mmCIF file of C-alpha atoms in Angstrom:
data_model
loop_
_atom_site.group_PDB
_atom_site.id
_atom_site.type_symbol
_atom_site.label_atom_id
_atom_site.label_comp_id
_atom_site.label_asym_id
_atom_site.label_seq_id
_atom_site.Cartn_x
_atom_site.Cartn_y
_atom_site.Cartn_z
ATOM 1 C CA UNK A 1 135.834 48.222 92.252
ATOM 2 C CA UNK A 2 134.768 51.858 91.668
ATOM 3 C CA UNK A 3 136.726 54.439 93.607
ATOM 4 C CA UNK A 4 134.923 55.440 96.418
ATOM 5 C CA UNK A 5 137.044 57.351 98.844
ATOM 6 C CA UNK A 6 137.150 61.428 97.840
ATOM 7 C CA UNK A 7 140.312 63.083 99.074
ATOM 8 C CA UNK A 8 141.312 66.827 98.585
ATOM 9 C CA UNK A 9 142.181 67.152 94.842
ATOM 10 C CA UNK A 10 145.286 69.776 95.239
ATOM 11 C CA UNK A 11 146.768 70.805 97.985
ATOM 12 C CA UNK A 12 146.929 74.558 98.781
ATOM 13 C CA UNK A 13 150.064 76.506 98.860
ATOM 14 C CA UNK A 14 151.553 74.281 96.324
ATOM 15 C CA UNK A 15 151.099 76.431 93.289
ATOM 16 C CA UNK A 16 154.158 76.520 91.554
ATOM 17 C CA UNK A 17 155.825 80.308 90.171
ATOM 18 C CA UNK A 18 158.184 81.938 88.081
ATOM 19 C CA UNK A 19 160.219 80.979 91.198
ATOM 20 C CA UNK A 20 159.150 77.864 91.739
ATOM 21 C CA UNK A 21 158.343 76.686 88.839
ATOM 22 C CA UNK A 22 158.094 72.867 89.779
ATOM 23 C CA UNK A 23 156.473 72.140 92.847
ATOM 24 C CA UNK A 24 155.790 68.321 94.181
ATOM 25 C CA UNK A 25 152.982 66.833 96.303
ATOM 26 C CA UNK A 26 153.485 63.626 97.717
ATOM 27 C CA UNK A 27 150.418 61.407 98.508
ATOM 28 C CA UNK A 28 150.152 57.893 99.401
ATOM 29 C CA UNK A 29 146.600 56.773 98.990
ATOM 30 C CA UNK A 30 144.863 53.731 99.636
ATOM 31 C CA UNK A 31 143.021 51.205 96.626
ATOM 32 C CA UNK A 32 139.915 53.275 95.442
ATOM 33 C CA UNK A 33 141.003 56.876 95.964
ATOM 34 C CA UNK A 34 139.476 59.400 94.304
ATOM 35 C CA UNK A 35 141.118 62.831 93.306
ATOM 36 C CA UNK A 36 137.839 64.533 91.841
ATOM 37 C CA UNK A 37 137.064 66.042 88.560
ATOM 38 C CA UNK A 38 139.487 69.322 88.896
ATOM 39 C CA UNK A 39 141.757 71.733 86.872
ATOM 40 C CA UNK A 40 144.008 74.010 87.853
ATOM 41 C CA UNK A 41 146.136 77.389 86.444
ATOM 42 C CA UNK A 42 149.758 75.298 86.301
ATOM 43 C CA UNK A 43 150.664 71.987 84.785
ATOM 44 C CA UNK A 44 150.996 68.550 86.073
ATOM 45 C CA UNK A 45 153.324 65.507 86.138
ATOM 46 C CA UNK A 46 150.576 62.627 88.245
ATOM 47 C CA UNK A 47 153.743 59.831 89.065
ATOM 48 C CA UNK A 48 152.937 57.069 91.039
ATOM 49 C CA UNK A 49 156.147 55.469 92.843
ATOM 50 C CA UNK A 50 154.419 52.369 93.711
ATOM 51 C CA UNK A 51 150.675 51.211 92.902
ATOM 52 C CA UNK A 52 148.571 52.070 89.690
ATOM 53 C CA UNK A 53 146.602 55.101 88.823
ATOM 54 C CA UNK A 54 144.109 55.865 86.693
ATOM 55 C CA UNK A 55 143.755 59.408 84.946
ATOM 56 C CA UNK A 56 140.955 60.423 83.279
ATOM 57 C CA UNK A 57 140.707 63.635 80.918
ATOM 58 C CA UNK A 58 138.173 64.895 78.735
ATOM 59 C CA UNK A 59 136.550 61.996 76.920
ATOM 60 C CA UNK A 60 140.204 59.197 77.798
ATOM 61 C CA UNK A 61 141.408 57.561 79.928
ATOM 62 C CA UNK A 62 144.831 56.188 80.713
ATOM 63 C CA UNK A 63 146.034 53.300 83.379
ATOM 64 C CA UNK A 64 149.450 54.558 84.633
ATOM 65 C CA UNK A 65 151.578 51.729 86.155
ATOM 66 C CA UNK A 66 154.909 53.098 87.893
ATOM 67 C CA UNK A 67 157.264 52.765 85.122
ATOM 68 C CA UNK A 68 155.058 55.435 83.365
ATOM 69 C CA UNK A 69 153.406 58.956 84.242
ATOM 70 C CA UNK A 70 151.102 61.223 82.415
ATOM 71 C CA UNK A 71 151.620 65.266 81.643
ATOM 72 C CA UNK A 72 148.367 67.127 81.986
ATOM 73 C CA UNK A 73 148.608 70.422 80.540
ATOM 74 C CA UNK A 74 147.447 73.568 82.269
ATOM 75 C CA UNK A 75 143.745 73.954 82.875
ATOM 76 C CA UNK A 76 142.754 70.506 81.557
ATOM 77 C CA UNK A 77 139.828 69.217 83.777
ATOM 78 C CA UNK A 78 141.438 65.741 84.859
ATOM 79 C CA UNK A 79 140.390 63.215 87.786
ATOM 80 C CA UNK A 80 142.853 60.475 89.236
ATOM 81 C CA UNK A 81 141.624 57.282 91.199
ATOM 82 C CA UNK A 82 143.846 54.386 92.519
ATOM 83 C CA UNK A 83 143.561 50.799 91.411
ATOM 84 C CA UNK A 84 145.469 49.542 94.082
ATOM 85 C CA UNK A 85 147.659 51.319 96.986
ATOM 86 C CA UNK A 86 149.711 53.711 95.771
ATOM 87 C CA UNK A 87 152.611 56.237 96.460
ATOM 88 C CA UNK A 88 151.286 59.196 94.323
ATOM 89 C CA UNK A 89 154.034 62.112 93.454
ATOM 90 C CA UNK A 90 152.320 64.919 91.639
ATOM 91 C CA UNK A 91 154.602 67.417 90.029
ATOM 92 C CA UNK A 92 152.935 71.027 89.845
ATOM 93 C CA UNK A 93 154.584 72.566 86.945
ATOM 94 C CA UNK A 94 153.917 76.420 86.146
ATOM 95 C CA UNK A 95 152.702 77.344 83.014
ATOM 96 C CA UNK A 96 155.057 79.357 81.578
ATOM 97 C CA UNK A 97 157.866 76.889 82.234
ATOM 98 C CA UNK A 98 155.809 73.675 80.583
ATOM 99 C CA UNK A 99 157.631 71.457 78.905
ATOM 100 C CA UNK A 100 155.458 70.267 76.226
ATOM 101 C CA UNK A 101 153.464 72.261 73.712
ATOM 102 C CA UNK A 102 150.102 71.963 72.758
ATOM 103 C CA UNK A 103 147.329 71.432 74.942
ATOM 104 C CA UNK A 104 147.631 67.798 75.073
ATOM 105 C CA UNK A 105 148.490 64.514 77.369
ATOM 106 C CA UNK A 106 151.781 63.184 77.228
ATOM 107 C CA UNK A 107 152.598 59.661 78.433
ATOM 108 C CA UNK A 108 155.884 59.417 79.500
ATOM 109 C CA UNK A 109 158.190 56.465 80.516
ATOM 110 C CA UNK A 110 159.895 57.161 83.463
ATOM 111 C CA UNK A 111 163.743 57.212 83.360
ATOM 112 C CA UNK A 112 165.511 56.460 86.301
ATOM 113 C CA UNK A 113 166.508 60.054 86.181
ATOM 114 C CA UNK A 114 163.591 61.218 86.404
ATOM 115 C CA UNK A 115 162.530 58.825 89.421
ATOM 116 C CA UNK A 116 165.484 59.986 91.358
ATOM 117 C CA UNK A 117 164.470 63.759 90.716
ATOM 118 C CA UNK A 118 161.438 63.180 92.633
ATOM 119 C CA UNK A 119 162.596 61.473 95.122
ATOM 120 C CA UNK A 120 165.003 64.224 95.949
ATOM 121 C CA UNK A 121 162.791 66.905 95.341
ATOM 122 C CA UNK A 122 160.073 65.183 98.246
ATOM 123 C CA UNK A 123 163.235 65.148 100.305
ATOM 124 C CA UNK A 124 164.072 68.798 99.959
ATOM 125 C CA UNK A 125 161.143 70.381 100.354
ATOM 126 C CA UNK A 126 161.598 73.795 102.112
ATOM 127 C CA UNK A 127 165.104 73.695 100.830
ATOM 128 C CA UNK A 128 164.212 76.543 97.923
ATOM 129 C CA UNK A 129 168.067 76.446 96.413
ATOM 130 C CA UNK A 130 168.221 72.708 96.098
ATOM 131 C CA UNK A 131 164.354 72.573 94.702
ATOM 132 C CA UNK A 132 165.275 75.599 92.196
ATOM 133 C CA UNK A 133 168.256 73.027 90.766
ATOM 134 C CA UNK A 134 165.987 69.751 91.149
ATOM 135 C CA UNK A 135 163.657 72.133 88.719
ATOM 136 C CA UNK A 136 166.099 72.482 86.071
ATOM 137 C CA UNK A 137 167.019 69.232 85.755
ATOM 138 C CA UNK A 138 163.347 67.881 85.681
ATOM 139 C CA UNK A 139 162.311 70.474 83.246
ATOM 140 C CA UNK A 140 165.100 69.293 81.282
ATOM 141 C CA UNK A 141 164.532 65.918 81.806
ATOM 142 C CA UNK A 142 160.751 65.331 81.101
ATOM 143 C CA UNK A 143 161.069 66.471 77.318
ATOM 144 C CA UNK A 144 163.958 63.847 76.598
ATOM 145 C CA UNK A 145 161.402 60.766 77.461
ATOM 146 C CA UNK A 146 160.015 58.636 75.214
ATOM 147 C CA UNK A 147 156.223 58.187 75.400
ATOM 148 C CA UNK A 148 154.385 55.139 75.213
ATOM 149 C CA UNK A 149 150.506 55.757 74.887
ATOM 150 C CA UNK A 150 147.884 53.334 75.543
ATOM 151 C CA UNK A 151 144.689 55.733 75.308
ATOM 152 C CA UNK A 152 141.595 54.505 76.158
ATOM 153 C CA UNK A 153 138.767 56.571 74.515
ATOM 154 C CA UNK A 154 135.625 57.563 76.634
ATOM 155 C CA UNK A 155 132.167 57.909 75.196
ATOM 156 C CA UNK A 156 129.441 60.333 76.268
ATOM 157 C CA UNK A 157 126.550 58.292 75.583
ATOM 158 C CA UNK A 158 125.686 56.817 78.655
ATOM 159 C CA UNK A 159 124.406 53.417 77.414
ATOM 160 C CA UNK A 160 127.655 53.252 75.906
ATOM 161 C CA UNK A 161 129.592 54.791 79.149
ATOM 162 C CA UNK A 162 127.859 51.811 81.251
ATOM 163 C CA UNK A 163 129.413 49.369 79.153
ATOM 164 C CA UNK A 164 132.574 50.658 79.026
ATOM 165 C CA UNK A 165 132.977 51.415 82.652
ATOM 166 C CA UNK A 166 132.020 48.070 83.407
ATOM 167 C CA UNK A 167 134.515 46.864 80.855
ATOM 168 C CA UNK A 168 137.504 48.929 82.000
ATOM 169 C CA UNK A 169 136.494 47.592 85.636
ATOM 170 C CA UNK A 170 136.826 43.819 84.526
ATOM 171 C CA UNK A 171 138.281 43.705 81.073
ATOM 172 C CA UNK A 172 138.224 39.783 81.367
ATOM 173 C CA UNK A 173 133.950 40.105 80.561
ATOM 174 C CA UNK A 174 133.495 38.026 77.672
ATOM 175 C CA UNK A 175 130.228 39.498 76.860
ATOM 176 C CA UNK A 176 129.361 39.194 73.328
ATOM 177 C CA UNK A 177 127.722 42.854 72.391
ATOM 178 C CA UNK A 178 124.523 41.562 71.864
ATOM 179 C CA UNK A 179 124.611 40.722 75.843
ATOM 180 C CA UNK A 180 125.396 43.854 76.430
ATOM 181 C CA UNK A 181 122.717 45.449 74.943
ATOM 182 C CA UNK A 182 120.545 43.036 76.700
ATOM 183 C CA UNK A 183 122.405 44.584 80.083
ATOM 184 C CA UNK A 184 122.569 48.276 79.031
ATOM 185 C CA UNK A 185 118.958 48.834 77.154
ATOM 186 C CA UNK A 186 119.899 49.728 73.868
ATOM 187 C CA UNK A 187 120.058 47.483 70.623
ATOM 188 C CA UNK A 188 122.898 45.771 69.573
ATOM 189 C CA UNK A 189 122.682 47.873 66.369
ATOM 190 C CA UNK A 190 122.374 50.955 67.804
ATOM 191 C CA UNK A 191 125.796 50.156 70.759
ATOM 192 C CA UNK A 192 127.712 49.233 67.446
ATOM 193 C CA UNK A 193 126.823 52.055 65.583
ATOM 194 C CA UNK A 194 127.717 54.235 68.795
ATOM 195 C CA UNK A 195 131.255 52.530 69.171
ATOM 196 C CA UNK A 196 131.867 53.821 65.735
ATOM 197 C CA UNK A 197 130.588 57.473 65.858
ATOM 198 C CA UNK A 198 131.769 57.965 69.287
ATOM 199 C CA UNK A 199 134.789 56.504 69.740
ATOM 200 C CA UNK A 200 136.021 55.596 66.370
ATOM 201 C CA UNK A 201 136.432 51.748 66.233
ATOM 202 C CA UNK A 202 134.338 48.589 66.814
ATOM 203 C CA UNK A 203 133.617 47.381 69.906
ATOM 204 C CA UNK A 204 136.507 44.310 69.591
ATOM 205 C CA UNK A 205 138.846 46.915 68.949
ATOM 206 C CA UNK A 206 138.139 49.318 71.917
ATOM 207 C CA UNK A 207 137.954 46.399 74.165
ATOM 208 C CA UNK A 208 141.663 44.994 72.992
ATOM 209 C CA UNK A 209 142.576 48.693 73.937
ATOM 210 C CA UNK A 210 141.417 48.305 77.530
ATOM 211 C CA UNK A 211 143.075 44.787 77.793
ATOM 212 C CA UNK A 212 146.181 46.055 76.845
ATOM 213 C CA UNK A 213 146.217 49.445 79.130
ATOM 214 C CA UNK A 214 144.790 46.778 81.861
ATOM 215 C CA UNK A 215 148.332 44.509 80.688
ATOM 216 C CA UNK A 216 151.057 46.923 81.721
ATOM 217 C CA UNK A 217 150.398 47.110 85.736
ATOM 218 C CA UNK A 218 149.932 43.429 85.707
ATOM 219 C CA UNK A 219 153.454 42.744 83.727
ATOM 220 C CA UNK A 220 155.109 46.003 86.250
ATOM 221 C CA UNK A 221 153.944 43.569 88.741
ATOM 222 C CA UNK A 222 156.115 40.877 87.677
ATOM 223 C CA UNK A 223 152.976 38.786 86.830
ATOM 224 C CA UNK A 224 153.651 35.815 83.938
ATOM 225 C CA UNK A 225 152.161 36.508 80.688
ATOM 226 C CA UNK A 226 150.795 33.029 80.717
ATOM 227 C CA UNK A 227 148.401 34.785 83.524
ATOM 228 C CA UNK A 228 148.360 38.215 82.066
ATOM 229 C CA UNK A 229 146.495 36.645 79.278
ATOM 230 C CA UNK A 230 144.284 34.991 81.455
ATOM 231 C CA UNK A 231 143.404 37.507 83.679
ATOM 232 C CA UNK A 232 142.946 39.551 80.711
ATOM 233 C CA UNK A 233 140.601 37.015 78.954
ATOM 234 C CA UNK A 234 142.974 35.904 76.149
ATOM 235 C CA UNK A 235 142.562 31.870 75.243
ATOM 236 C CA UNK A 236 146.463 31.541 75.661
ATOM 237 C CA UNK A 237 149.323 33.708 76.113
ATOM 238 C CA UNK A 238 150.568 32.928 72.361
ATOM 239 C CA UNK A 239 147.543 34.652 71.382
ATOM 240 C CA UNK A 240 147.655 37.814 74.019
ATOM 241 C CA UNK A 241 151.264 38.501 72.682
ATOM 242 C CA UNK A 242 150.623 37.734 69.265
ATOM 243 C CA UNK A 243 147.945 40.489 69.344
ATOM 244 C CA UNK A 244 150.424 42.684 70.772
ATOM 245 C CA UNK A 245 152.987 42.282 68.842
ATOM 246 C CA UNK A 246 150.911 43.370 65.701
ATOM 247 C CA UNK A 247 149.595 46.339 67.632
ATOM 248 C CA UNK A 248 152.646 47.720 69.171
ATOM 249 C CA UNK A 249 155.402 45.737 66.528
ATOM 250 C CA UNK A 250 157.209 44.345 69.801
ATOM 251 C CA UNK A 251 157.110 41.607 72.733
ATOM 252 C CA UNK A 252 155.012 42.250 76.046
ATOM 253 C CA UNK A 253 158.131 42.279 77.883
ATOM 254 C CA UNK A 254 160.227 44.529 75.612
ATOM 255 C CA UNK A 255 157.496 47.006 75.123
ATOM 256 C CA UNK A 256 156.932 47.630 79.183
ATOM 257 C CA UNK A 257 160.594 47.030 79.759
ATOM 258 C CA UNK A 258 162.430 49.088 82.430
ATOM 259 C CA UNK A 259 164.160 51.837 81.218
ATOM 260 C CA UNK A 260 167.981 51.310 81.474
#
């Protein structure tokens, strides 16, 4: 399912300052929210508590599952839709105190630290002594955590954008890319030859990618790999975490493992 319902992208009043430098917004949005294409002056921290998001920037895309979050940096256009319900907790960061360099994404896996921070900082919201120490320890916090990337690449081709929307939508298709040309009016020559000067790899590859970003909300879930696999369109589950062991050089369950 596309997202279909638009809600206000950032809230005003919220901006974070010298100080305040960490600000939170706390959202709980239904399956197929859509926070529009937007940027903004100060950094952010998109967290969901419960439910899956998806975060798109630039030309990638990421599927955030609660035991992860995603650092945009400051004035990096960025859109965020819901895959299922979920308890969104955005953390406005200013600029000046950002805790990354570069002007690049960050996945991070959520410590329970972390989680606790922004629970407490929701709760004392108004409170501007309490949120000034929550801020400290976040700040310090979000540097320390390990990331864990699972990038999906976008293409700007839109024969090539259909496809891989429609993939990243169902990643169980088992269309060969010759039926996808078929679906998408364009050769299969020409789609392959776009996979590899848009996005780098061949179209197997890019669609394992999207299978395995599509794997961690389904594991958070509890779900069996037995039916990960399957609902991920893998003949067996030997198979799905054989392939992800040689991608990621660990288990399923040990790579999406809670943080202890």
């Amino acid at each position: 399912m596309q997202p279909v319902t638009h809600t206000r992208p950032h809230l005003p009043g919220r901006a974070p300052s010298a100080a305040q430098p960490v600000r939170i917004v706390a959202r709980d949005l239904d399956k197929a929210a859509l926070l529009a294409a937007h940027s903004h002056a100060w950094g952010q921290v998109t967290y969901a508590i419960d439910g899956v998001v998806r975060v798109t920037v630039g030309s990638s895309t990421w599927i955030v599952p609660p035991q992860r979050a995603i650092w945009i940096p400051p004035q990096a256009v960025h859109e965020v839709a819901t895959l299922e319900p979920a308890r969104l907790r955005a953390l406005y960061i200013d600029a000046r105190s950002s805790p990354f360099a570069g002007g690049r994404c960050e996945v991070l896996e959520v410590s329970p630290l972390l989680r606790e921070l922004v629970v407490a900082l929701v709760q004392a919201d108004g409170e501007q002594g309490r949120e000034m120490l929550l801020a400290r320890l976040i700040l310090d916090e979000l540097p320390r955590l390990t990331t864990r990337p699972i990038r999906v690449a976008l293409p700007q081709d839109k024969r090539l954008k259909s496809l891989c929307e429609a993939l990243i939508a169902d990643p169980a298709l088992a269309l060969t890319l010759a039926q996808w040309a078929g679906r998408v009016g364009a050769s299969e020559r020409t789609l392959a030859r776009l996979f590899e000067r848009e996005l780098g790899m061949r179209f197997g590859q890019w669609r394992q990618q999207v299978r395995l970003a599509h794997a961690a909300p389904l594991i958070a879930r509890g779900m069996p790999l037995s039916l990960v696999a399957a609902e991920l369109g893998y003949a067996s589950q030997s198979a799905f975490s054989a392939m992800f062991r040689k991608t990621f050089g660990k288990s399923p369950s040990a790579f999406f493992a809670a943080p202890t």
